[in-house]
C-alpha positions in Angstrom: -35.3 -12.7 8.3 -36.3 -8.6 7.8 -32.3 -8.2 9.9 -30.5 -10.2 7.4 -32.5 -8.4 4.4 -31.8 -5.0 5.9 -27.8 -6.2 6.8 -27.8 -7.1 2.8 -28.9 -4.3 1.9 -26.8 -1.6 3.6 -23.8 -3.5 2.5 -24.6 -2.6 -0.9 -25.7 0.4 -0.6 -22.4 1.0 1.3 -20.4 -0.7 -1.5 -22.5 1.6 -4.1 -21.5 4.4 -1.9 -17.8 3.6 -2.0 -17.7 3.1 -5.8 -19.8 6.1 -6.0 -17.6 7.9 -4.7 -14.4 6.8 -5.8 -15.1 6.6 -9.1 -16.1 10.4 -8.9 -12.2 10.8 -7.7 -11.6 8.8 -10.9 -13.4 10.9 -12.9 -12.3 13.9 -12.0 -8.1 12.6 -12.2 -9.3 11.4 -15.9 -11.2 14.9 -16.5 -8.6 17.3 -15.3 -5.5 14.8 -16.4 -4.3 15.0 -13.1 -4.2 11.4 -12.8 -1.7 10.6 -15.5 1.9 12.1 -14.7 3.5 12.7 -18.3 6.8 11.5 -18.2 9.2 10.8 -21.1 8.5 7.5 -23.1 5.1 7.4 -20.8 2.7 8.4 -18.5 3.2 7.4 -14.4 -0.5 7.2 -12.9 -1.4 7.9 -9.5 -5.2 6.9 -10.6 -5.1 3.4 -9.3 -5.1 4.7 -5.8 -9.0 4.7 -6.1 -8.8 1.6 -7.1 -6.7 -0.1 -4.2 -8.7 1.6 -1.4 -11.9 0.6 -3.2 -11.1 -3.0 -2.9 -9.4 -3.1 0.6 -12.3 -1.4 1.9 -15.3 -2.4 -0.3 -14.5 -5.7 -2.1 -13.1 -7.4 -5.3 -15.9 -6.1 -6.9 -15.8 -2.5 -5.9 -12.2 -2.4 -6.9 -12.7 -4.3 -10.3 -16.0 -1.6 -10.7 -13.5 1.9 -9.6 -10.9 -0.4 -12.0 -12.9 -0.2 -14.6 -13.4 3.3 -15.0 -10.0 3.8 -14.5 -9.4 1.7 -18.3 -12.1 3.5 -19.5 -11.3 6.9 -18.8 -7.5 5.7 -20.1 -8.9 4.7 -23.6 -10.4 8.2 -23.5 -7.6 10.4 -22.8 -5.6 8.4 -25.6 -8.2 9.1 -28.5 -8.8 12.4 -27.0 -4.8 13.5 -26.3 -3.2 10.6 -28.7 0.8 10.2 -27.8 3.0 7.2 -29.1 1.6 4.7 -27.7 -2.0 5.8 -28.1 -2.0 3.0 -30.5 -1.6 -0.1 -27.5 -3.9 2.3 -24.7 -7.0 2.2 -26.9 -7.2 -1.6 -27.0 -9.1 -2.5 -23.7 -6.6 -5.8 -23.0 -3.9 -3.2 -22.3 -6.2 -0.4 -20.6 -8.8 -1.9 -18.8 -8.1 -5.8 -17.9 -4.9 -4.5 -15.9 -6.8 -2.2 -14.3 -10.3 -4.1 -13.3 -7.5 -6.6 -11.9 -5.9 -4.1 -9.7 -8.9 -5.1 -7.4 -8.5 -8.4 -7.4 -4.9 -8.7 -6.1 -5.3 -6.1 -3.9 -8.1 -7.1 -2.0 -6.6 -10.9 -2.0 -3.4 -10.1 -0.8 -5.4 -7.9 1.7 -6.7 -10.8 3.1 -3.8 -13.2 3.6 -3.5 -14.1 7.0 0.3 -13.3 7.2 0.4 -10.5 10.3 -2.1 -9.2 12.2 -0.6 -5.4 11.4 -2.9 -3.8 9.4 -1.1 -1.4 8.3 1.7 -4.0 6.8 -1.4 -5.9 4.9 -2.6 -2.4 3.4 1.1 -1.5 2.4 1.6 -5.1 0.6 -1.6 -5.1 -1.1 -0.8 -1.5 -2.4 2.1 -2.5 -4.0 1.2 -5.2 -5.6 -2.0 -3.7 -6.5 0.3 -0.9 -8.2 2.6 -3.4 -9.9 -0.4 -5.0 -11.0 -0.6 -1.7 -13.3 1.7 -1.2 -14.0 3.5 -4.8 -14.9 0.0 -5.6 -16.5 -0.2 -2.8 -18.3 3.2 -3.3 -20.1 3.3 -6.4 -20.4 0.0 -6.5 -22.5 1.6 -3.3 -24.3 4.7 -6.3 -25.0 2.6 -9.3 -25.8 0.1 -7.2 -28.0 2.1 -4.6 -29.3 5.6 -5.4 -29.2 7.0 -4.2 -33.1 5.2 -1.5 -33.2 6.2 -0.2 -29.6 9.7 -0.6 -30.9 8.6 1.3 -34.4 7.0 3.8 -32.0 10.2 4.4 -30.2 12.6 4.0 -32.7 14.5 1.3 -31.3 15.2 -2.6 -32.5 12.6 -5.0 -31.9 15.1 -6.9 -29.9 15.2 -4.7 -27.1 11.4 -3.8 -27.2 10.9 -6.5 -23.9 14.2 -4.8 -21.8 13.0 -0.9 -23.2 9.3 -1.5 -21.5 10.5 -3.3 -18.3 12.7 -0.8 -17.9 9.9 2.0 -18.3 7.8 -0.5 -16.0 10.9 -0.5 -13.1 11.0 3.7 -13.5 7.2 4.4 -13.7 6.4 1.0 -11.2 8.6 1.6 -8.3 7.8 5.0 -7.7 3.8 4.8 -8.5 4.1 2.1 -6.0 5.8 4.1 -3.5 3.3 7.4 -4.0 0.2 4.4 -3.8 1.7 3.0 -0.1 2.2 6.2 1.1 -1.7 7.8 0.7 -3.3 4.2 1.0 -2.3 3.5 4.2 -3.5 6.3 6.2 -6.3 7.0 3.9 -7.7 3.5 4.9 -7.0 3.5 8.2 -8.9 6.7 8.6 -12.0 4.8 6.8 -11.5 2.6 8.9 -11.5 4.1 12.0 -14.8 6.5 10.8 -16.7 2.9 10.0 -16.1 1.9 13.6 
């Protein structure tokens, strides 16, 4: 009985740990603005990479608590440093739901028993974990916001839906590439340290 008190116990203070610390990376890539790559129409993140490795190493909810922050800390910097489309990023529906579920698909895709390569399950559930983002992200920014993105922009309303999956195929793809490439050997490294 005291063993399986004690077990419960250091997980969580293991998974307080893990968000402790990656929400500090968080915070500090929301702070300096390092996390959020300005590009033209946008900004690219590299901010959910907290977020992945929280959830493939500490759980859904680790990754949906790192998540979190991340939306938070994205409302900030767009009432803080309004651009364009400071208007959709200070609505939590665009900024944080996306983001808290970054740890949900990454963690469950984690988990599917498709190969015993670990570093092919960490690679998957990086990129979907990314296009989770980034595809939530702008597709809540469509559903939510889609006239006034294409006011924003100066561009017919028509094209609002092919103007933001195109920003979400330039900004997705390579976010997703960046992710895959520090996830992977990040988490193995945790993982090899835990052992």
């Amino acid at each position: 009985m005291i063993n399986n008190s004690m077990k419960i116990r250091r997980i969580k203070t293991s998974q307080l740990t893990t968000i402790g610390m990656l929400s500090a990376i968080c915070v500090v890539l929301g702070l300096t603005g390092y996390g959020f790559i300005p590009l033209p129409g946008a900004k690219a993140t590299i901010m959910h990479i907290p977020v992945i490795i929280g959830s493939i190493i500490g759980g859904p909810m680790v990754g949906m608590t790192i998540g979190l922050i991340f939306g938070v800390f994205s409302i900030m910097q767009n009432i803080m440093a309004p651009n364009l489309l400071s208007f959709a990023f200070i609505n939590p529906l665009v900024s944080v739901l996306p983001r808290v579920l970054i740890g949900l698909t990454s963690y469950y895709v984690y988990k599917l028993n498709f190969t015993k390569n670990d570093s092919l399950k960490i690679g998957l559930a990086t990129v979907i974990g990314s296009l989770t983002n980034t595809f939530g992200v702008l597709t809540m920014i469509y559903i939510l916001y889609a006239a006034k993105f294409a006011a924003s922009k100066g561009i017919d309303p028509s094209i609002a839906a092919k103007t933001i999956y195109g920003i979400a195929v330039i900004n997705g793809v390579p976010e997703a590439i960046i992710a895959t490439i520090i996830t992977i050997p990040v988490i193995l490294s945790i993982k090899k340290i835990k052992k």
